[in-house]
Short mmCIF file of C-alpha atoms in Angstrom, two decimals:
data_model
loop_
_atom_site.label_atom_id
_atom_site.label_comp_id
_atom_site.label_asym_id
_atom_site.label_seq_id
_atom_site.Cartn_x
_atom_site.Cartn_y
_atom_site.Cartn_z
CA MET A 1 29.64 36.18 -60.42
CA ARG A 2 29.84 32.70 -58.97
CA THR A 3 32.46 30.48 -59.91
CA PRO A 4 30.39 27.79 -61.88
CA VAL A 5 28.88 30.41 -63.85
CA VAL A 6 32.22 31.79 -64.69
CA GLU A 7 34.20 28.20 -65.14
CA GLU A 8 31.49 27.35 -67.75
CA TYR A 9 31.89 30.60 -69.57
CA ARG A 10 35.63 30.32 -69.94
CA LYS A 11 35.17 26.40 -70.92
CA ARG A 12 32.81 27.41 -73.72
CA LEU A 13 34.70 30.33 -74.64
CA GLN A 14 38.09 27.86 -74.95
CA GLU A 15 36.00 25.85 -77.10
CA ALA A 16 34.65 28.20 -79.35
CA THR A 17 37.85 29.91 -79.73
CA TYR A 18 39.54 26.91 -81.05
CA TYR A 19 36.44 26.56 -83.46
CA GLY A 20 36.54 29.91 -84.26
CA GLU A 21 33.42 30.86 -83.21
CA GLY A 22 31.32 32.43 -80.48
CA PRO A 23 30.62 30.58 -77.05
CA ALA A 24 27.84 28.24 -77.57
CA ALA A 25 24.72 29.10 -75.75
CA LEU A 26 23.71 27.03 -72.75
CA SER A 27 21.04 24.09 -73.07
CA VAL A 28 17.94 24.14 -70.89
CA GLU A 29 19.61 20.74 -69.29
CA ARG A 30 22.87 22.57 -68.64
CA CYS A 31 21.08 25.70 -67.31
CA THR A 32 19.18 23.44 -64.89
CA GLU A 33 22.28 21.78 -63.66
CA LEU A 34 24.02 25.38 -63.03
CA LEU A 35 21.48 26.72 -61.04
CA CYS A 36 21.38 23.67 -58.93
CA GLU A 37 25.07 24.14 -58.49
CA LEU A 38 24.87 27.85 -57.99
CA GLY A 39 22.36 26.80 -55.18
CA GLN A 40 25.05 24.89 -53.46
CA SER A 41 26.77 27.75 -52.01
CA ALA A 42 23.67 30.22 -51.39
CA PRO A 43 20.44 29.87 -51.84
CA ILE A 44 18.73 31.10 -55.02
CA MET A 45 15.32 32.77 -55.81
CA LEU A 46 14.22 32.36 -59.07
CA VAL A 47 11.53 34.24 -60.60
CA ILE A 48 9.89 34.30 -64.05
CA ASP A 49 7.11 36.66 -64.78
CA ALA A 50 4.82 36.11 -67.49
CA LEU A 51 4.87 32.37 -68.41
CA ASP A 52 2.32 32.85 -70.40
CA GLU A 53 4.10 34.82 -73.05
CA CYS A 54 6.19 31.75 -74.36
CA ASP A 55 4.74 29.47 -76.88
CA SER A 56 3.14 26.50 -75.60
CA GLN A 57 6.46 23.93 -76.88
CA GLN A 58 8.83 26.64 -74.74
CA ARG A 59 7.06 26.86 -71.81
CA THR A 60 6.26 22.95 -71.62
CA ILE A 61 10.28 22.73 -71.72
CA LEU A 62 10.51 25.30 -68.86
CA GLN A 63 7.85 23.59 -66.70
CA GLN A 64 9.70 20.44 -67.35
CA SER A 65 13.04 22.20 -66.14
CA LEU A 66 11.57 23.85 -63.10
CA GLU A 67 10.21 20.25 -62.23
CA GLU A 68 13.50 18.74 -62.34
CA MET A 69 14.47 21.41 -60.30
CA ARG A 70 12.17 21.16 -57.38
CA GLN A 71 12.91 17.33 -57.24
CA SER A 72 16.62 17.87 -57.64
CA CYS A 73 17.58 20.60 -55.36
CA ARG A 74 14.16 21.91 -53.63
CA ASP A 75 15.67 23.31 -50.38
CA LEU A 76 18.50 25.07 -52.80
CA VAL A 77 16.41 26.78 -55.40
CA LYS A 78 13.26 28.92 -54.68
CA MET A 79 10.79 29.72 -57.73
CA PHE A 80 8.29 32.20 -58.12
CA VAL A 81 6.06 32.07 -61.42
CA SER A 82 3.63 34.73 -62.51
CA SER A 83 1.22 33.91 -65.94
CA ARG A 84 -2.34 34.51 -66.90
CA TYR A 85 -4.67 31.62 -66.81
CA GLU A 86 -3.79 29.10 -69.58
CA GLU A 87 -4.92 25.54 -69.54
CA ASP A 88 -1.40 24.16 -69.72
CA ILE A 89 0.10 26.02 -67.31
CA ALA A 90 -2.70 25.72 -64.64
CA THR A 91 -2.23 21.59 -65.19
CA GLY A 92 1.27 21.77 -64.53
CA PHE A 93 1.20 23.88 -61.44
CA ARG A 94 -1.68 22.08 -59.97
CA HIS A 95 -0.18 20.40 -57.02
CA LYS A 96 2.00 23.41 -56.40
CA ARG A 97 1.07 26.44 -54.19
CA THR A 98 -0.55 28.95 -55.92
CA LEU A 99 -2.37 32.21 -55.60
CA CYS A 100 -5.17 33.16 -58.07
CA VAL A 101 -5.73 37.15 -58.39
CA THR A 102 -8.97 38.22 -59.49
CA PRO A 103 -10.29 41.57 -60.61
CA ARG A 104 -11.84 42.07 -57.19
CA ASP A 105 -8.33 41.74 -55.71
CA THR A 106 -7.07 44.61 -57.83
CA GLU A 107 -10.24 46.62 -57.31
CA ASP A 108 -8.38 49.48 -55.00
CA ASP A 109 -5.24 49.82 -57.19
CA LEU A 110 -7.55 50.26 -60.69
CA LYS A 111 -9.60 52.53 -58.87
CA HIS A 112 -6.52 54.55 -57.67
CA PHE A 113 -5.33 54.17 -61.37
CA ILE A 114 -8.25 55.70 -63.05
CA ASP A 115 -8.60 58.53 -60.36
CA LEU A 116 -4.70 59.45 -61.08
CA HIS A 117 -4.89 59.21 -64.64
CA VAL A 118 -8.30 60.94 -64.99
CA SER A 119 -7.25 63.99 -63.04
CA ARG A 120 -4.16 64.33 -64.98
CA PHE A 121 -6.17 64.38 -68.12
CA VAL A 122 -8.77 67.05 -66.62
CA SER A 123 -5.79 68.99 -65.44
CA ARG A 124 -4.46 69.07 -69.13
CA TRP A 125 -7.55 69.75 -70.73
CA ALA A 126 -8.03 72.69 -68.36
CA VAL A 127 -5.08 74.31 -69.52
CA LEU A 128 -6.09 73.96 -73.01
CA HIS A 129 -9.67 75.07 -72.82
CA SER A 130 -11.76 77.74 -71.17
CA GLU A 131 -13.98 75.32 -69.10
CA ALA A 132 -16.03 76.53 -66.09
CA SER A 133 -14.93 74.69 -62.89
CA ASP A 134 -18.29 73.05 -62.47
CA LYS A 135 -18.22 71.52 -65.94
CA LEU A 136 -14.77 70.36 -65.19
CA GLN A 137 -15.75 68.75 -62.22
CA GLN A 138 -18.55 66.89 -63.63
CA LEU A 139 -16.26 65.82 -66.53
CA GLU A 140 -13.76 64.28 -64.17
CA LYS A 141 -17.09 62.43 -62.30
CA SER A 142 -18.24 61.17 -65.58
CA LEU A 143 -14.98 60.23 -66.85
CA LYS A 144 -14.11 58.16 -63.44
CA GLU A 145 -17.46 56.70 -62.88
CA THR A 146 -17.45 55.30 -66.88
CA LEU A 147 -14.03 53.74 -66.34
CA ASN A 148 -14.62 51.98 -63.10
CA THR A 149 -17.60 50.57 -64.75
CA GLY A 150 -16.18 49.27 -67.95
CA ALA A 151 -12.64 48.58 -66.85
CA GLN A 152 -13.53 45.11 -65.65
CA GLY A 153 -10.27 44.79 -63.81
CA MET A 154 -8.53 45.59 -67.19
CA PHE A 155 -5.53 48.34 -66.43
CA LEU A 156 -4.81 48.47 -70.38
CA TRP A 157 -8.28 48.65 -71.05
CA VAL A 158 -8.15 52.13 -69.35
CA SER A 159 -5.30 53.52 -70.76
CA LEU A 160 -6.44 52.55 -73.92
CA GLN A 161 -9.88 54.54 -73.51
CA LEU A 162 -7.95 57.71 -72.04
CA GLU A 163 -5.39 57.51 -75.01
CA CYS A 164 -8.23 57.47 -77.39
CA ILE A 165 -10.15 60.38 -75.30
CA SER A 166 -6.86 62.64 -75.84
CA ASP A 167 -6.62 62.36 -79.35
CA THR A 168 -7.09 66.17 -80.26
CA SER A 169 -7.79 65.48 -84.06
CA ARG A 170 -11.10 64.00 -82.82
CA VAL A 171 -11.87 65.37 -79.76
CA LYS A 172 -11.98 68.99 -79.41
CA ASP A 173 -15.02 69.92 -77.09
CA LEU A 174 -16.76 68.61 -73.93
CA GLU A 175 -19.31 67.42 -76.14
CA SER A 176 -17.06 64.84 -78.40
CA ILE A 177 -15.55 63.72 -75.03
CA TYR A 178 -19.27 62.35 -73.58
CA GLU A 179 -19.95 61.16 -77.26
CA ALA A 180 -16.69 58.99 -77.00
CA LEU A 181 -17.72 58.01 -73.53
CA GLU A 182 -21.03 56.69 -74.67
CA SER A 183 -19.60 54.55 -77.42
CA LEU A 184 -16.56 53.13 -75.54
CA PRO A 185 -15.56 49.55 -76.82
CA ALA A 186 -16.43 46.83 -74.27
CA THR A 187 -13.25 44.74 -74.69
CA LEU A 188 -9.63 44.90 -75.46
CA GLY A 189 -10.41 43.27 -78.62
CA ARG A 190 -12.79 45.91 -79.67
CA SER A 191 -10.58 48.62 -78.41
CA TYR A 192 -7.59 47.27 -80.74
CA ALA A 193 -10.24 47.18 -83.63
CA ALA A 194 -11.06 50.61 -82.97
CA ILE A 195 -7.17 51.65 -82.69
CA HIS A 196 -6.83 49.84 -85.92
CA CYS A 197 -9.30 52.16 -87.61
CA ARG A 198 -7.79 55.30 -86.24
CA ILE A 199 -4.46 54.34 -87.56
CA GLU A 200 -5.73 53.50 -91.29
CA SER A 201 -7.48 56.91 -91.24
CA MET A 202 -4.12 58.64 -90.51
CA LYS A 203 -2.06 60.24 -93.29
CA GLU A 204 0.13 58.12 -95.23
CA THR A 205 3.49 59.03 -93.37
CA ALA A 206 1.80 58.29 -90.02
CA ARG A 207 0.28 55.03 -90.86
CA GLU A 208 3.13 53.96 -92.50
CA VAL A 209 5.27 54.26 -89.37
CA ALA A 210 2.74 52.86 -87.36
CA ARG A 211 2.94 50.00 -89.80
CA PHE A 212 6.54 49.47 -89.68
CA THR A 213 6.85 49.94 -86.09
CA PHE A 214 4.54 46.79 -85.59
CA TYR A 215 6.31 44.86 -88.27
CA TRP A 216 9.81 45.30 -86.62
CA LEU A 217 8.56 44.74 -83.12
CA LEU A 218 6.92 41.28 -84.29
CA GLY A 219 9.51 40.19 -86.61
CA ALA A 220 12.84 41.34 -85.73
CA LYS A 221 15.22 38.86 -84.28
CA ARG A 222 16.32 40.68 -81.25
CA MET A 223 15.15 43.79 -79.43
CA LEU A 224 17.01 46.78 -80.98
CA PRO A 225 18.03 50.07 -78.58
CA ILE A 226 15.70 53.23 -79.37
CA PRO A 227 18.31 54.94 -81.88
CA ASP A 228 18.58 52.00 -83.75
CA PHE A 229 14.90 51.13 -84.06
CA LEU A 230 14.21 54.79 -85.19
CA ILE A 231 16.35 54.50 -88.15
CA ALA A 232 14.98 51.29 -89.11
CA VAL A 233 11.52 52.44 -89.10
CA ALA A 234 12.65 55.32 -90.69
CA ARG A 235 14.08 53.95 -93.75
CA SER A 236 11.31 51.46 -93.88
CA ALA A 237 8.84 53.96 -94.14
CA LYS A 238 10.64 56.08 -96.32
CA CYS A 239 10.47 59.14 -93.77
CA LEU A 240 12.40 62.60 -95.02
CA SER A 241 13.06 63.47 -91.30
CA ASN A 242 14.06 61.84 -88.39
CA LEU A 243 11.77 60.28 -85.93
CA GLN A 244 11.35 60.65 -82.41
CA PRO A 245 10.34 58.28 -79.67
CA ARG A 246 6.94 60.32 -79.03
CA THR A 247 6.15 60.19 -82.54
CA ILE A 248 6.39 56.42 -82.48
CA ILE A 249 4.31 56.23 -79.44
CA ASP A 250 1.68 58.74 -80.65
CA TYR A 251 1.26 57.15 -84.36
CA CYS A 252 0.69 53.77 -82.79
CA CYS A 253 -2.04 55.27 -80.38
CA GLY A 254 -0.88 53.54 -77.12
CA LEU A 255 -0.10 50.05 -78.58
CA VAL A 256 3.48 50.48 -78.33
CA VAL A 257 5.34 51.88 -75.21
CA ILE A 258 9.15 52.72 -74.14
CA ASP A 259 10.89 50.05 -71.79
CA ASN A 260 13.18 52.51 -69.78
CA GLU A 261 15.02 49.23 -68.26
CA THR A 262 16.30 48.00 -71.47
CA ASN A 263 16.02 51.30 -73.58
CA THR A 264 13.65 49.56 -76.25
CA PHE A 265 10.14 49.92 -77.74
CA ARG A 266 7.62 47.08 -76.90
CA LEU A 267 4.18 46.06 -77.27
CA ALA A 268 2.02 47.50 -74.47
CA HIS A 269 0.35 44.13 -73.70
CA PRO A 270 1.14 40.50 -74.85
CA THR A 271 -2.43 40.61 -76.35
CA VAL A 272 -1.62 43.31 -78.68
CA ARG A 273 0.67 40.49 -80.28
CA GLU A 274 -1.97 38.23 -80.62
#
């Protein structure tokens, strides 16, 4: 850890000990100053992913801080910022070097994603059902064509449709798969509405687990480790048995995923929160 950070921590720890409190959090202004100080000894690359996930007030403050760093220590701190398109963000970066990624740019990646996950789905289906190879080949072809046509650059949309088709409580044969393909929701919003209906149609325990999972993810003051999160949801939903991580994933129908880096649950995409 570099010297300016250590010194700042020791200073705040000393002040906190005197007052019997925990070390005070850094202000945005002090963070900006520290980054420039750190850049004096070695160049810094600052990476900010998904700026659009900050609320408008927070990202305005953050953008102002980035601009201050650019002006005062531009040769010391390099910045990379990613975001979905938002008018205020686009305006703030209009004079900066930007790269716009369109669905066409990710077309090959999306096709590979669909091919991979459809092949896995068909392989699982073949293990559970006695289907002729020609029918399985036609199923794989139909799935890939339908998903490639409807995706419009959205990886999450593809994942949600495959999750829906994998619902064994509703999809039990090839006919039901083809029926589902004919009525896939065209947008993420409609996909979320369909998933909400699925959750509401579950038995009471499953429905309550899903509901309190969303409550805790949206309302908790901090991210809970998976074991603590499972206990919190189980108590809130008054479950008689212990919950498993896979249970949370299944009951939330693809809207919640596990973040292996932080050992927590999180929403599958910012649009789920919206």
